[in-house]
Amino acid sequence: MGNLGELVKKLTEVHSPSGREHEIADVILKELEGHIDGHKIDKLGNLIVWKNGTSDKKVLLDAHMDEIGVVVTNIDDQGFLRIDRVGGVSPYTIYQNRLRFGEVIGVVGIEGETAEESQNNIQKMSFEKLFVDIGVKNREEAEKICPIGTFGTFDSYFHKQGDYLISKSLDDRIGCTVIIETLRRIENPKNTVYGVFAIQEEVGLIGAYTAGYDINPDVAIALDVTSAADTPKGMKRISMALGKGTCIKVKDIASISNRHIVDKLKNIAQRYNIPYQMEVLTFGGTDAAGYQATKSGIPSATISIPTRYIHTPSEMVYEPDVEATIQLTMKYCEEGLE
């Protein structure tokens, strides 16, 4: 496995859902040792790092370090957990799968006193009908190891299959990978480059709304995943595909990318023969929307990595697309702002 795959494996196997990002922040900071000029963790928990440039202009690169998950809401007398989503978790995705609550593993089941009731509950699935079995006999045992308020994530693992990377939390540890690699490789940025590894994107872009406030950058670029529609009968209004390069976002449901940043990214990709595709996403959003609404407004855009099976335990990206995203981000930082 190459260095890129090793880094992705290291980042994705950390369990840090929204609101519990301290573990992944520690791992990211260790990966950046010797490659940055400073760092801080702000009051909310955003990890902010920087590499000094020669001008007074500032470029902010953002990737959210949280992942989707669940939280324990109640425990019954037999010790079965009830849960709610933290971010965009589908009950269909977790049913009969494993969840990890720290060192505790739980299996997700569904209510049903008859075959008919079970079938109806499966067809009309909701968190109201799901429970989590953590292998205990009663409420007291469950409360000792998995009390109410405990956060959980998919119990999944990283796998590299040829040039394809498969794991939980590629949304958005793959964006974190791009920023880490950009800061590792870039030698002499014209402008000071800030890397923001933001908290709680999955529950409302919380980190992005605050992270840019003190930095007040000249531009902000979010690095995030976007849906690929290149599977059988994929969404016909979406053009993004694995293997066609990095994605320069035009718009999604939350923001419209700054046209000047988009034009510059396209120009750089064309001049350096970096494979790219234009992205118009008919749903979803990124931290770019948060930076656009910060202070008096920050010109913002998104560079995306096309991804299959987003918000599942087995998200999938194509490694050359990730490399193209790193190259485009690096060249943008190296050339600087006029």
XYZ file of C-alpha atoms in Angstrom:
338
model
C 0.000 0.000 0.000
C 1.336 3.456 -0.911
C 1.768 6.354 1.467
C -1.589 7.848 0.468
C -3.444 4.637 1.256
C -1.651 4.313 4.589
C -2.684 7.848 5.553
C -6.311 7.268 4.551
C -6.362 4.017 6.543
C -4.969 5.777 9.608
C -7.535 8.596 9.439
C -10.630 6.544 8.628
C -10.101 3.954 11.349
C -10.343 6.641 14.047
C -13.841 6.786 15.580
C -14.706 10.484 16.031
C -18.365 11.365 15.378
C -19.716 14.926 15.405
C -19.116 16.549 18.768
C -16.395 14.048 19.716
C -13.556 15.055 17.382
C -10.628 15.168 19.825
C -9.206 11.765 18.818
C -9.037 12.519 15.103
C -7.623 16.003 15.815
C -4.711 14.410 17.686
C -3.991 12.022 14.805
C -4.105 14.797 12.180
C -1.799 17.056 14.178
C 0.753 14.271 14.561
C 0.713 13.692 10.778
C 1.521 17.379 10.219
C 4.528 17.589 12.566
C 7.374 19.388 10.821
C 5.173 20.609 7.969
C 3.380 23.598 9.528
C 4.412 26.865 11.157
C 1.790 26.793 13.896
C -1.506 25.443 15.125
C -4.280 26.011 17.613
C -7.483 24.349 18.745
C -10.238 26.928 19.100
C -12.968 27.071 21.739
C -15.279 24.748 19.820
C -12.592 22.195 18.966
C -11.682 23.122 15.382
C -8.057 22.236 14.647
C -6.509 25.187 12.807
C -3.000 24.952 11.339
C -1.023 27.286 9.091
C 1.973 27.509 6.777
C 3.348 31.013 6.274
C 3.527 32.645 2.865
C 5.374 35.729 1.641
C 2.348 37.969 1.058
C -0.308 39.368 3.371
C -3.074 37.341 1.714
C -4.580 34.219 3.261
C -6.058 31.061 1.714
C -8.188 28.840 3.955
C -8.527 25.139 3.167
C -11.284 23.339 5.066
C -12.152 19.689 5.604
C -14.474 18.517 8.343
C -12.987 15.861 10.597
C -16.226 14.594 12.138
C -18.148 11.591 10.879
C -21.789 10.579 11.137
C -22.838 8.381 14.037
C -25.458 7.625 16.672
C -26.054 8.420 20.343
C -27.668 6.321 23.075
C -31.011 7.850 24.126
C -32.453 5.195 26.451
C -31.878 1.691 27.849
C -34.635 -0.810 28.589
C -34.837 -3.280 31.487
C -33.184 -6.041 29.439
C -30.231 -3.791 28.566
C -31.121 -3.093 24.933
C -30.163 0.400 23.773
C -32.315 2.922 21.961
C -30.460 5.378 19.758
C -30.834 8.455 17.590
C -28.816 9.614 14.606
C -25.929 12.078 14.760
C -25.886 13.427 11.223
C -27.255 11.672 8.156
C -27.545 8.059 9.303
C -30.262 5.972 7.682
C -31.992 3.265 9.755
C -31.781 1.044 6.665
C -27.974 1.397 6.633
C -27.433 0.307 10.233
C -30.088 -2.439 10.491
C -28.404 -5.809 11.234
C -24.995 -4.135 11.180
C -22.503 -3.490 13.957
C -22.015 -0.193 15.760
C -19.040 0.685 17.930
C -19.430 2.594 21.197
C -15.831 3.023 22.294
C -14.735 -0.549 23.071
C -18.315 -1.854 23.080
C -19.793 -3.479 19.958
C -23.540 -3.497 19.381
C -25.714 -5.291 16.821
C -28.761 -3.436 15.466
C -32.064 -5.317 15.493
C -35.696 -4.428 14.906
C -38.913 -5.018 16.863
C -41.472 -7.572 15.717
C -43.653 -9.991 17.693
C -44.918 -11.657 14.521
C -43.461 -12.252 11.086
C -45.970 -9.781 9.675
C -45.049 -7.092 12.200
C -41.340 -7.611 11.522
C -41.894 -7.309 7.788
C -43.954 -4.142 8.199
C -41.327 -2.609 10.462
C -38.583 -3.410 7.955
C -40.590 -1.855 5.124
C -41.331 1.278 7.172
C -38.110 1.392 9.107
C -37.412 4.094 11.689
C -35.234 4.627 14.744
C -38.383 4.173 16.854
C -38.387 0.461 15.980
C -34.651 -0.259 16.133
C -32.683 -1.424 19.152
C -29.005 -2.192 19.786
C -27.895 -5.432 21.447
C -24.592 -5.035 23.336
C -24.628 -8.491 24.902
C -25.719 -7.726 28.463
C -28.444 -9.117 30.719
C -30.053 -5.970 32.120
C -30.137 -2.181 32.331
C -27.548 -2.018 35.115
C -24.939 -3.914 33.072
C -25.617 -1.736 30.028
C -25.339 1.507 32.001
C -21.888 0.516 33.234
C -20.416 0.120 29.765
C -22.671 2.193 27.493
C -24.663 4.808 29.438
C -27.180 7.231 27.958
C -25.325 9.906 25.980
C -22.636 7.544 24.642
C -21.745 8.210 21.003
C -21.282 5.440 18.461
C -20.052 5.014 14.879
C -20.067 2.340 12.189
C -17.893 -0.615 13.156
C -16.114 -0.746 9.821
C -12.573 -0.968 8.492
C -10.380 0.285 5.638
C -9.687 -1.822 2.545
C -7.642 -0.989 -0.567
C -8.690 -2.900 -3.652
C -6.475 -1.943 -6.555
C -6.873 1.816 -6.929
C -10.143 1.847 -5.000
C -10.240 2.821 -1.327
C -13.181 1.538 0.741
C -13.960 2.603 4.309
C -16.302 4.326 6.697
C -15.787 8.081 7.227
C -14.166 8.870 3.900
C -16.689 11.697 4.324
C -14.630 13.632 5.136
C -11.362 12.061 6.198
C -10.497 11.989 2.484
C -10.742 15.810 2.496
C -8.506 15.832 5.585
C -6.071 13.657 3.631
C -5.966 16.207 0.797
C -5.146 19.084 3.164
C -2.508 17.069 5.033
C -0.803 16.066 1.795
C -1.004 19.617 0.422
C 0.684 21.033 3.518
C 3.292 18.258 3.490
C 4.227 18.764 -0.170
C 3.963 22.515 -0.727
C 7.326 24.233 -0.308
C 6.907 27.967 -0.720
C 3.281 29.108 -0.771
C 2.868 32.665 -2.010
C 0.046 33.273 0.453
C -0.284 31.983 3.989
C -2.236 28.726 3.857
C -4.569 27.876 6.736
C -5.838 24.354 7.161
C -9.070 24.079 9.130
C -10.087 20.609 10.270
C -13.601 21.512 11.254
C -15.985 20.027 13.790
C -19.663 19.133 13.456
C -20.171 19.657 9.733
C -22.544 16.710 9.667
C -24.966 18.390 12.088
C -25.004 21.911 10.614
C -21.590 23.259 9.480
C -20.977 24.361 13.078
C -17.186 24.575 12.903
C -17.072 26.425 9.605
C -19.321 29.239 10.785
C -16.801 30.095 13.499
C -13.377 28.935 12.250
C -12.993 31.634 9.600
C -13.981 34.471 11.910
C -10.566 35.249 13.410
C -8.612 34.166 10.331
C -10.711 36.335 8.000
C -9.138 34.770 4.873
C -9.269 36.227 1.384
C -10.736 32.971 0.048
C -11.979 29.702 1.532
C -12.041 26.345 -0.225
C -13.823 23.344 1.255
C -12.508 19.874 0.438
C -15.302 17.317 0.695
C -16.880 14.308 -0.966
C -19.588 14.445 -3.609
C -21.961 11.775 -4.836
C -20.971 9.760 -7.889
C -23.763 8.533 -10.139
C -21.755 5.983 -12.113
C -23.402 2.876 -10.676
C -26.243 0.979 -12.423
C -29.202 3.319 -12.844
C -27.409 6.051 -10.885
C -29.083 9.426 -10.521
C -29.592 10.744 -14.038
C -29.257 14.457 -13.158
C -25.789 13.941 -11.664
C -22.710 13.635 -13.878
C -19.908 12.951 -11.377
C -18.042 9.644 -11.716
C -15.085 7.845 -10.225
C -12.042 7.882 -12.490
C -12.731 11.218 -14.197
C -10.675 13.311 -11.791
C -11.329 15.881 -9.117
C -14.622 17.785 -9.052
C -14.867 21.577 -9.216
C -18.196 22.404 -7.643
C -20.501 24.947 -9.280
C -23.332 24.628 -6.763
C -25.162 22.375 -4.359
C -28.294 22.908 -2.278
C -26.438 25.048 0.305
C -24.112 27.283 -1.718
C -23.019 28.544 -5.111
C -19.249 28.581 -5.534
C -17.568 31.920 -6.215
C -17.240 32.154 -9.998
C -13.727 33.686 -9.898
C -12.396 30.805 -7.775
C -14.117 28.292 -10.061
C -12.619 29.917 -13.180
C -9.140 29.920 -11.639
C -9.412 26.260 -10.603
C -10.492 25.301 -14.131
C -7.618 27.304 -15.608
C -5.061 25.645 -13.324
C -6.424 22.164 -14.061
C -6.212 22.781 -17.796
C -2.680 24.247 -17.691
C -1.284 21.426 -15.568
C -3.285 18.621 -17.223
C -5.020 17.735 -13.972
C -8.093 15.603 -14.720
C -11.231 17.355 -13.528
C -15.010 17.347 -13.890
C -17.574 20.003 -13.207
C -19.916 19.310 -10.331
C -23.509 20.403 -9.919
C -25.011 18.552 -6.966
C -28.795 18.588 -6.650
C -28.716 18.026 -2.873
C -26.288 18.286 0.047
C -23.838 20.990 1.034
C -20.348 21.638 2.373
C -18.570 23.935 4.815
C -18.220 26.468 1.981
C -21.725 27.668 2.887
C -20.502 28.433 6.407
C -17.565 30.526 5.234
C -19.716 32.451 2.778
C -21.834 33.647 5.707
C -18.906 34.492 8.024
C -18.392 38.135 9.012
C -18.996 40.292 5.925
C -18.631 37.248 3.675
C -15.688 35.169 2.448
C -15.441 34.214 -1.256
C -15.764 30.425 -1.129
C -15.835 27.330 -3.303
C -15.616 23.558 -2.986
C -13.285 21.000 -4.532
C -14.800 17.530 -4.229
C -13.707 13.922 -4.416
C -16.294 11.749 -6.225
C -17.511 9.056 -3.849
C -19.867 6.096 -3.993
C -22.082 4.922 -1.091
C -21.781 8.108 0.994
C -22.968 7.840 4.609
C -22.533 4.064 4.717
C -19.888 1.854 6.357
C -18.327 1.275 2.928
C -17.787 4.576 1.141
C -15.598 4.250 -1.956
C -13.173 6.593 -3.751
C -10.657 6.160 -6.575
C -7.085 6.950 -5.534
C -6.080 8.814 -8.743
C -9.066 11.150 -8.187
C -7.719 11.887 -4.713
C -4.261 12.580 -6.140
C -5.776 14.917 -8.746
C -7.523 16.792 -5.921
C -4.219 17.149 -4.059
C -2.493 18.439 -7.186
C -5.213 21.010 -7.924
C -5.239 22.224 -4.320
C -1.425 22.482 -4.247
C -1.213 24.445 -7.494
C -3.914 26.844 -6.318
C -1.965 27.520 -3.122
C 1.384 27.812 -4.923
C 0.145 30.326 -7.464
C -1.467 32.483 -4.838
C -3.967 35.304 -5.171
C -3.580 38.346 -7.352
